[in-house]
């Protein structure tokens, strides 16, 4: 098993929380992992990106090479496009379609959608809308994680246990809301690609 994942988004969206959850689930599944993060100006709405490498064999580098990512997971559609050079020929893109417009020259959404449509393996929907339907908008990163989970070779139950670990100190209501958001995202992605 090997999975090289680029996690991307904007500061404050919870991208690094996804990395923490997946790291915890990977360790519980007896996998090796390496992670490298770029925080940028995350406190000011800048980009946040993490390379997460999971494998059943030892991993020698923290960084994913160009063309080596099995999965790009992004809570911001333009940020998903930023990392396309890292996507492998058989890789998947899982992204929210809700833009976080934080720059004056943000591209028109139809251009972003056109670029995403050029790729065969894309799961794209409004993660915040799905999160609000089962929990709250604050859980949209967990909806994203759920949408990406069918493409990650870690059992969903282990990811849910990692969610409970990471959010346990915040109380059972927060844990259950985040698990509900995870499950809703997973279900939506599986419907979209009949996986």
Short mmCIF file of C-alpha atoms in Angstrom, two decimals:
data_model
loop_
_atom_site.label_atom_id
_atom_site.label_comp_id
_atom_site.label_asym_id
_atom_site.label_seq_id
_atom_site.Cartn_x
_atom_site.Cartn_y
_atom_site.Cartn_z
CA UNK A 1 0.00 0.00 0.00
CA UNK A 2 1.23 3.47 -0.88
CA UNK A 3 -0.67 6.73 -0.93
CA UNK A 4 0.86 10.13 -1.61
CA UNK A 5 -1.59 12.91 -0.78
CA UNK A 6 -1.35 16.67 -1.29
CA UNK A 7 -3.65 18.47 1.16
CA UNK A 8 -4.32 22.08 0.18
CA UNK A 9 -6.43 25.02 1.23
CA UNK A 10 -6.41 28.42 2.88
CA UNK A 11 -5.33 29.18 6.42
CA UNK A 12 -8.05 28.49 8.95
CA UNK A 13 -9.92 25.90 6.86
CA UNK A 14 -8.67 22.92 8.86
CA UNK A 15 -6.32 21.33 6.32
CA UNK A 16 -3.72 20.52 8.97
CA UNK A 17 -6.45 18.93 11.11
CA UNK A 18 -7.12 16.54 8.21
CA UNK A 19 -3.40 15.70 8.12
CA UNK A 20 -3.42 15.02 11.87
CA UNK A 21 -6.46 12.73 11.60
CA UNK A 22 -5.04 10.79 8.66
CA UNK A 23 -1.68 10.48 10.42
CA UNK A 24 -3.34 9.07 13.51
CA UNK A 25 -5.44 6.63 11.45
CA UNK A 26 -2.36 5.53 9.48
CA UNK A 27 -0.44 4.77 12.67
CA UNK A 28 -3.41 2.80 14.01
CA UNK A 29 -3.35 0.83 10.74
CA UNK A 30 0.39 0.08 11.24
CA UNK A 31 1.43 2.20 8.26
CA UNK A 32 4.56 4.29 7.85
CA UNK A 33 4.00 7.99 7.36
CA UNK A 34 5.91 11.13 6.50
CA UNK A 35 4.46 14.61 6.47
CA UNK A 36 5.75 17.99 5.38
CA UNK A 37 3.74 21.19 5.81
CA UNK A 38 3.84 24.66 4.33
CA UNK A 39 1.91 27.13 6.46
CA UNK A 40 2.60 30.30 4.48
CA UNK A 41 0.61 33.24 5.76
CA UNK A 42 -2.06 30.91 7.06
CA UNK A 43 -3.28 33.32 9.73
CA UNK A 44 -4.03 35.86 7.00
CA UNK A 45 -5.86 33.66 4.53
CA UNK A 46 -2.71 32.48 2.77
CA UNK A 47 -2.29 29.04 1.30
CA UNK A 48 -1.67 26.00 3.47
CA UNK A 49 -0.36 22.79 1.99
CA UNK A 50 0.76 19.47 3.39
CA UNK A 51 2.46 16.49 1.74
CA UNK A 52 1.24 13.33 3.43
CA UNK A 53 2.88 10.06 2.44
CA UNK A 54 1.45 6.77 3.72
CA UNK A 55 2.87 3.34 2.99
CA UNK A 56 3.12 -0.23 4.22
CA UNK A 57 6.86 0.03 3.45
CA UNK A 58 9.39 2.53 4.84
CA UNK A 59 9.29 6.00 3.26
CA UNK A 60 12.53 7.83 2.56
CA UNK A 61 11.36 11.36 1.72
CA UNK A 62 8.80 13.74 3.18
CA UNK A 63 8.10 15.38 -0.17
CA UNK A 64 5.95 14.16 -3.04
CA UNK A 65 7.67 14.54 -6.41
CA UNK A 66 6.03 16.23 -9.40
CA UNK A 67 3.64 13.75 -10.99
CA UNK A 68 3.72 11.54 -7.91
CA UNK A 69 0.55 12.41 -5.97
CA UNK A 70 -2.19 9.82 -5.89
CA UNK A 71 -4.61 12.36 -4.51
CA UNK A 72 -5.04 16.13 -4.30
CA UNK A 73 -7.44 17.03 -1.49
CA UNK A 74 -8.45 20.69 -1.29
CA UNK A 75 -11.03 22.76 0.51
CA UNK A 76 -10.52 25.55 -2.02
CA UNK A 77 -10.87 24.95 -5.79
CA UNK A 78 -8.11 27.30 -6.96
CA UNK A 79 -5.73 25.72 -4.45
CA UNK A 80 -6.55 22.30 -5.96
CA UNK A 81 -5.47 23.64 -9.35
CA UNK A 82 -2.27 25.10 -7.93
CA UNK A 83 -1.00 21.58 -7.17
CA UNK A 84 -2.02 19.86 -10.44
CA UNK A 85 1.64 19.43 -11.50
CA UNK A 86 1.99 17.00 -8.57
CA UNK A 87 -0.91 14.79 -9.66
CA UNK A 88 -0.03 11.40 -11.13
CA UNK A 89 -1.62 10.22 -14.38
CA UNK A 90 -4.03 8.01 -12.42
CA UNK A 91 -4.51 10.40 -9.51
CA UNK A 92 -7.75 11.83 -8.14
CA UNK A 93 -8.72 15.39 -7.29
CA UNK A 94 -11.16 15.84 -4.41
CA UNK A 95 -12.11 19.48 -3.88
CA UNK A 96 -14.78 21.79 -2.64
CA UNK A 97 -16.37 23.99 -5.27
CA UNK A 98 -16.89 26.86 -2.82
CA UNK A 99 -14.21 29.51 -3.50
CA UNK A 100 -12.44 31.47 -0.80
CA UNK A 101 -11.91 34.74 -2.64
CA UNK A 102 -9.04 36.42 -0.84
CA UNK A 103 -7.19 38.10 -3.71
CA UNK A 104 -8.23 40.80 -6.19
CA UNK A 105 -7.41 38.76 -9.27
CA UNK A 106 -9.13 35.54 -8.20
CA UNK A 107 -10.09 33.69 -11.41
CA UNK A 108 -13.72 33.53 -12.47
CA UNK A 109 -15.29 30.35 -11.12
CA UNK A 110 -16.30 29.08 -14.56
CA UNK A 111 -12.59 29.02 -15.54
CA UNK A 112 -11.75 26.94 -12.49
CA UNK A 113 -14.63 24.59 -13.27
CA UNK A 114 -13.45 24.29 -16.89
CA UNK A 115 -9.97 23.33 -15.76
CA UNK A 116 -11.29 20.76 -13.30
CA UNK A 117 -13.54 19.28 -16.01
CA UNK A 118 -10.44 18.50 -18.10
CA UNK A 119 -9.56 15.78 -15.62
CA UNK A 120 -11.33 12.43 -15.57
CA UNK A 121 -10.93 11.65 -11.89
CA UNK A 122 -12.52 14.52 -10.01
CA UNK A 123 -14.91 14.63 -7.08
CA UNK A 124 -16.01 18.24 -6.66
CA UNK A 125 -18.94 19.60 -4.68
CA UNK A 126 -19.72 22.28 -2.11
CA UNK A 127 -18.31 20.72 1.07
CA UNK A 128 -19.71 23.49 3.27
CA UNK A 129 -23.26 22.92 2.03
CA UNK A 130 -23.05 19.19 2.79
CA UNK A 131 -21.45 19.87 6.20
CA UNK A 132 -24.25 22.30 7.10
CA UNK A 133 -26.87 19.71 6.21
CA UNK A 134 -25.60 17.30 8.91
CA UNK A 135 -23.52 19.37 11.33
CA UNK A 136 -22.24 22.90 10.71
CA UNK A 137 -20.13 24.79 8.19
CA UNK A 138 -17.18 24.44 10.59
CA UNK A 139 -17.14 20.72 9.79
CA UNK A 140 -16.59 21.21 6.04
CA UNK A 141 -12.99 19.97 6.38
CA UNK A 142 -14.36 16.69 7.78
CA UNK A 143 -16.77 16.48 4.85
CA UNK A 144 -13.74 16.89 2.58
CA UNK A 145 -11.90 14.14 4.45
CA UNK A 146 -14.94 11.89 4.04
CA UNK A 147 -15.07 12.64 0.30
CA UNK A 148 -11.37 11.73 -0.02
CA UNK A 149 -11.60 8.59 2.15
CA UNK A 150 -12.72 6.17 -0.62
CA UNK A 151 -9.40 6.90 -2.36
CA UNK A 152 -7.25 6.31 0.73
CA UNK A 153 -6.46 2.73 1.67
CA UNK A 154 -7.31 3.10 5.37
CA UNK A 155 -10.58 1.64 6.70
CA UNK A 156 -13.21 4.32 7.34
CA UNK A 157 -13.68 2.98 10.88
CA UNK A 158 -10.06 3.75 11.70
CA UNK A 159 -10.43 7.27 10.35
CA UNK A 160 -13.55 7.73 12.49
CA UNK A 161 -11.64 6.54 15.57
CA UNK A 162 -8.92 9.09 14.75
CA UNK A 163 -11.59 11.81 14.48
CA UNK A 164 -12.82 10.83 17.95
CA UNK A 165 -9.24 11.02 19.29
CA UNK A 166 -8.50 14.42 17.77
CA UNK A 167 -11.80 16.02 18.85
CA UNK A 168 -12.39 14.02 22.05
CA UNK A 169 -11.38 16.85 24.38
CA UNK A 170 -14.09 19.07 22.85
CA UNK A 171 -16.90 16.73 23.92
CA UNK A 172 -19.05 14.01 22.46
CA UNK A 173 -21.35 16.41 20.56
CA UNK A 174 -18.40 17.82 18.59
CA UNK A 175 -17.06 14.31 17.94
CA UNK A 176 -20.43 13.10 16.64
CA UNK A 177 -20.95 16.21 14.49
CA UNK A 178 -17.56 15.73 12.85
CA UNK A 179 -18.16 12.01 12.27
CA UNK A 180 -21.54 12.87 10.70
CA UNK A 181 -19.81 15.36 8.38
CA UNK A 182 -17.17 12.74 7.49
CA UNK A 183 -19.84 10.15 6.69
CA UNK A 184 -21.87 12.62 4.60
CA UNK A 185 -18.80 13.52 2.52
CA UNK A 186 -17.89 9.86 2.04
CA UNK A 187 -21.41 8.96 0.96
CA UNK A 188 -21.59 11.86 -1.52
CA UNK A 189 -18.23 10.94 -3.10
CA UNK A 190 -19.20 7.29 -3.40
CA UNK A 191 -22.48 8.28 -5.07
CA UNK A 192 -20.64 10.55 -7.50
CA UNK A 193 -18.22 7.89 -8.67
CA UNK A 194 -20.17 4.70 -7.87
CA UNK A 195 -17.25 3.46 -5.79
#
